[in-house]
Amino acid sequence: PCAPKANPCAPKANPCAPKANPCAPKANPCSPGAGKANPCNPCAAKANPCSSAGAASAAATIGWGKDYVTYDRTTGFVMSASHSNRLVVTYVYPPKAAAIYRANAKLVRTNKSAGFSDYPVGTLIAKESFERGADGAPDRRGPVFFMRKEKAGYDPSGENWRYAFTQADFSLIGEGVKDNVEFCKACHAAVRARHFVYAQDR
């Protein structure tokens, strides 16, 4: 009965204290600050969805794009920082879309900021990735990244691109525009003027 009681006059937190502004600008998810993981890199060390030990390894295989080696190969081995600093090779289908990719890539090489052609509905783009060996040459095959141009209305804010990426054996890690592939759309939005396709061939 004589135990001390809480002081009813103790200061309490100020309910009118200023709160963080929910409308404050946010950092660019594709330009991380020093020491921060790149959320546009699906193979970053933290929460690596490409890990063979992850749950994704038991996922179903992708239902489209697995025949990408029959598409037009539009690049050689290109180092890609946003794909875990892997070497990537790009394939595009149909031939009309591959021609657009090459023309847009030429504009990129000459530092143009406009004049990029859009891709027709049904365009398929596959980016095969490889780890770099000690000598810098392509080594072990890694994840495969896909884009498919859908009909108008699929995702107007992203020019109707569907994204997907898989393990090397085509085990599906993510597909669509949300969840595991949100980073895809976020990164490709940086090249909206190129119709969401980086079109880099070297």
CSV table of C-alpha atoms in Angstrom, one decimal:
chain,number,residue,atom,x,y,z
A,1,PRO,CA,0.0,0.0,0.0
A,2,CYS,CA,3.0,2.3,0.5
A,3,ALA,CA,4.6,1.7,-2.9
A,4,PRO,CA,5.4,4.9,-4.8
A,5,LYS,CA,2.8,5.8,-7.5
A,6,ALA,CA,3.4,7.4,-10.8
A,7,ASN,CA,3.6,11.2,-10.6
A,8,PRO,CA,0.4,12.5,-12.2
A,9,CYS,CA,2.1,15.8,-12.8
A,10,ALA,CA,5.0,14.3,-14.7
A,11,PRO,CA,5.4,16.0,-18.1
A,12,LYS,CA,3.7,14.3,-21.0
A,13,ALA,CA,4.6,14.1,-24.7
A,14,ASN,CA,3.3,17.2,-26.5
A,15,PRO,CA,0.4,16.0,-28.8
A,16,CYS,CA,0.9,19.2,-30.9
A,17,ALA,CA,4.6,18.5,-31.6
A,18,PRO,CA,5.4,18.8,-35.3
A,19,LYS,CA,5.3,15.6,-37.3
A,20,ALA,CA,7.2,14.6,-40.4
A,21,ASN,CA,5.8,16.1,-43.6
A,22,PRO,CA,4.3,13.2,-45.6
A,23,CYS,CA,4.6,15.3,-48.7
A,24,ALA,CA,8.3,15.9,-48.3
A,25,PRO,CA,10.3,14.8,-51.4
A,26,LYS,CA,11.7,11.3,-51.3
A,27,ALA,CA,15.0,10.1,-52.5
A,28,ASN,CA,15.3,8.7,-56.0
A,29,PRO,CA,15.0,4.9,-55.6
A,30,CYS,CA,17.5,4.4,-58.5
A,31,SER,CA,20.1,6.8,-57.0
A,32,PRO,CA,20.9,5.5,-53.5
A,33,GLY,CA,23.0,7.5,-51.2
A,34,ALA,CA,26.4,6.4,-49.9
A,35,GLY,CA,26.2,3.1,-48.1
A,36,LYS,CA,22.6,2.3,-49.1
A,37,ALA,CA,21.5,-0.7,-51.0
A,38,ASN,CA,20.2,0.0,-54.5
A,39,PRO,CA,16.5,-1.0,-54.5
A,40,CYS,CA,16.7,-1.2,-58.3
A,41,ASN,CA,19.2,-4.0,-58.0
A,42,PRO,CA,17.2,-7.3,-57.6
A,43,CYS,CA,20.4,-9.2,-56.7
A,44,ALA,CA,21.6,-6.9,-53.9
A,45,ALA,CA,23.1,-8.6,-50.9
A,46,LYS,CA,20.2,-7.7,-48.7
A,47,ALA,CA,17.0,-9.8,-49.3
A,48,ASN,CA,18.5,-11.3,-52.4
A,49,PRO,CA,15.6,-12.7,-54.5
A,50,CYS,CA,18.0,-14.4,-56.8
A,51,SER,CA,19.4,-16.6,-54.1
A,52,SER,CA,19.1,-20.3,-54.9
A,53,ALA,CA,18.2,-20.8,-51.2
A,54,GLY,CA,15.2,-18.4,-51.5
A,55,ALA,CA,11.6,-19.4,-51.8
A,56,ALA,CA,11.7,-18.2,-55.4
A,57,SER,CA,13.7,-21.3,-56.4
A,58,ALA,CA,10.5,-23.4,-56.0
A,59,ALA,CA,8.4,-21.0,-58.1
A,60,ALA,CA,6.7,-21.9,-61.3
A,61,THR,CA,8.5,-21.2,-64.5
A,62,ILE,CA,7.7,-18.1,-66.6
A,63,GLY,CA,5.1,-18.9,-69.3
A,64,TRP,CA,6.5,-16.6,-72.1
A,65,GLY,CA,9.8,-15.4,-73.4
A,66,LYS,CA,11.8,-18.6,-72.7
A,67,ASP,CA,12.7,-18.8,-76.4
A,68,TYR,CA,14.4,-15.5,-76.4
A,69,VAL,CA,17.6,-16.9,-78.0
A,70,THR,CA,15.6,-17.1,-81.2
A,71,TYR,CA,15.0,-13.3,-81.1
A,72,ASP,CA,17.3,-10.7,-82.6
A,73,ARG,CA,20.3,-10.2,-80.5
A,74,THR,CA,20.6,-6.4,-80.3
A,75,THR,CA,23.7,-6.0,-78.0
A,76,GLY,CA,26.9,-7.6,-77.1
A,77,PHE,CA,27.9,-8.0,-73.4
A,78,VAL,CA,27.1,-4.8,-71.6
A,79,MET,CA,27.9,-4.1,-68.0
A,80,SER,CA,24.8,-3.1,-66.1
A,81,ALA,CA,25.0,-1.5,-62.7
A,82,SER,CA,21.3,-1.9,-62.1
A,83,HIS,CA,21.5,-5.6,-62.7
A,84,SER,CA,24.0,-6.3,-59.9
A,85,ASN,CA,27.0,-5.2,-62.1
A,86,ARG,CA,26.5,-8.2,-64.3
A,87,LEU,CA,27.2,-8.5,-68.0
A,88,VAL,CA,23.9,-8.5,-69.9
A,89,VAL,CA,22.9,-9.4,-73.4
A,90,THR,CA,19.6,-8.1,-74.9
A,91,TYR,CA,17.3,-9.9,-77.3
A,92,VAL,CA,14.3,-8.3,-78.9
A,93,TYR,CA,11.3,-9.6,-80.9
A,94,PRO,CA,9.7,-9.1,-83.4
A,95,PRO,CA,12.3,-7.8,-86.0
A,96,LYS,CA,10.4,-4.5,-86.3
A,97,ALA,CA,10.9,-3.9,-82.5
A,98,ALA,CA,14.6,-4.9,-82.8
A,99,ALA,CA,15.1,-2.3,-85.5
A,100,ILE,CA,13.5,0.3,-83.2
A,101,TYR,CA,15.8,-0.8,-80.4
A,102,ARG,CA,18.9,-0.4,-82.5
A,103,ALA,CA,17.7,3.1,-83.8
A,104,ASN,CA,17.0,4.2,-80.3
A,105,ALA,CA,20.4,2.9,-79.1
A,106,LYS,CA,22.1,5.0,-81.7
A,107,LEU,CA,20.4,8.1,-80.3
A,108,VAL,CA,21.6,7.1,-76.8
A,109,ARG,CA,25.2,6.8,-78.1
A,110,THR,CA,25.0,10.3,-79.6
A,111,ASN,CA,23.5,11.7,-76.3
A,112,LYS,CA,20.1,12.7,-77.8
A,113,SER,CA,17.3,13.4,-75.3
A,114,ALA,CA,14.4,13.1,-77.7
A,115,GLY,CA,13.3,11.5,-80.9
A,116,PHE,CA,13.0,8.0,-79.6
A,117,SER,CA,10.5,5.7,-81.3
A,118,ASP,CA,7.9,3.7,-79.4
A,119,TYR,CA,7.6,-0.1,-79.5
A,120,PRO,CA,4.6,-1.9,-80.9
A,121,VAL,CA,2.2,-4.0,-78.8
A,122,GLY,CA,3.6,-7.5,-78.4
A,123,THR,CA,7.2,-6.4,-78.3
A,124,LEU,CA,9.3,-8.8,-76.2
A,125,ILE,CA,12.7,-7.8,-74.7
A,126,ALA,CA,14.8,-10.3,-72.8
A,127,LYS,CA,18.0,-9.5,-70.9
A,128,GLU,CA,20.2,-12.4,-70.1
A,129,SER,CA,22.8,-11.8,-67.4
A,130,PHE,CA,26.2,-13.3,-66.5
A,131,GLU,CA,28.5,-12.9,-63.6
A,132,ARG,CA,31.9,-11.4,-64.5
A,133,GLY,CA,34.9,-13.7,-64.1
A,134,ALA,CA,38.2,-12.6,-62.6
A,135,ASP,CA,39.4,-11.6,-66.0
A,136,GLY,CA,36.2,-9.5,-66.6
A,137,ALA,CA,34.8,-12.0,-69.2
A,138,PRO,CA,31.3,-13.5,-68.9
A,139,ASP,CA,31.1,-16.4,-66.4
A,140,ARG,CA,28.2,-18.1,-64.7
A,141,ARG,CA,24.8,-17.4,-66.1
A,142,GLY,CA,22.5,-15.4,-63.8
A,143,PRO,CA,18.9,-14.2,-63.7
A,144,VAL,CA,17.0,-13.4,-66.9
A,145,PHE,CA,14.9,-10.1,-67.1
A,146,PHE,CA,11.9,-9.7,-69.4
A,147,MET,CA,9.6,-6.9,-70.7
A,148,ARG,CA,6.5,-7.4,-72.8
A,149,LYS,CA,4.5,-4.5,-74.3
A,150,GLU,CA,0.8,-5.1,-73.5
A,151,LYS,CA,-2.3,-3.6,-75.0
A,152,ALA,CA,-3.4,-0.1,-74.1
A,153,GLY,CA,-4.9,0.0,-70.6
A,154,TYR,CA,-2.6,-2.7,-69.0
A,155,ASP,CA,-0.6,0.0,-67.1
A,156,PRO,CA,-0.9,3.4,-68.7
A,157,SER,CA,1.5,5.1,-66.2
A,158,GLY,CA,4.2,2.7,-67.4
A,159,GLU,CA,3.4,2.7,-71.1
A,160,ASN,CA,1.8,-0.7,-70.7
A,161,TRP,CA,5.0,-2.7,-70.1
A,162,ARG,CA,4.8,-6.0,-68.2
A,163,TYR,CA,8.0,-7.0,-66.3
A,164,ALA,CA,9.3,-10.3,-65.2
A,165,PHE,CA,12.5,-11.8,-64.0
A,166,THR,CA,13.5,-15.4,-63.3
A,167,GLN,CA,16.3,-17.6,-62.1
A,168,ALA,CA,18.7,-18.9,-64.8
A,169,ASP,CA,16.5,-22.0,-65.0
A,170,PHE,CA,13.4,-19.7,-65.7
A,171,SER,CA,11.9,-20.2,-62.2
A,172,LEU,CA,9.7,-17.2,-61.9
A,173,ILE,CA,10.8,-14.6,-59.2
A,174,GLY,CA,8.3,-11.9,-60.1
A,175,GLU,CA,5.9,-10.8,-62.9
A,176,GLY,CA,3.6,-7.8,-63.6
A,177,VAL,CA,4.2,-4.3,-62.2
A,178,LYS,CA,3.9,-4.9,-58.5
A,179,ASP,CA,5.6,-6.7,-55.6
A,180,ASN,CA,8.9,-8.3,-56.7
A,181,VAL,CA,9.0,-6.3,-60.0
A,182,GLU,CA,8.1,-2.8,-58.6
A,183,PHE,CA,11.8,-1.9,-58.8
A,184,CYS,CA,11.7,-2.7,-62.6
A,185,LYS,CA,9.1,-0.1,-63.4
A,186,ALA,CA,10.7,2.4,-61.0
A,187,CYS,CA,14.1,2.1,-62.7
A,188,HIS,CA,12.7,2.1,-66.2
A,189,ALA,CA,10.7,5.2,-65.4
A,190,ALA,CA,14.0,7.1,-65.4
A,191,VAL,CA,14.0,6.7,-69.2
A,192,ARG,CA,10.4,7.6,-69.9
A,193,ALA,CA,11.6,9.7,-72.9
A,194,ARG,CA,12.9,6.4,-74.4
A,195,HIS,CA,9.5,4.7,-73.8
A,196,PHE,CA,10.8,3.0,-70.7
A,197,VAL,CA,13.5,1.1,-72.5
A,198,TYR,CA,17.2,2.0,-71.8
A,199,ALA,CA,18.3,0.9,-75.3
A,200,GLN,CA,22.0,0.7,-74.5
A,201,ASP,CA,24.0,-1.5,-76.8
A,202,ARG,CA,27.5,-0.9,-75.4
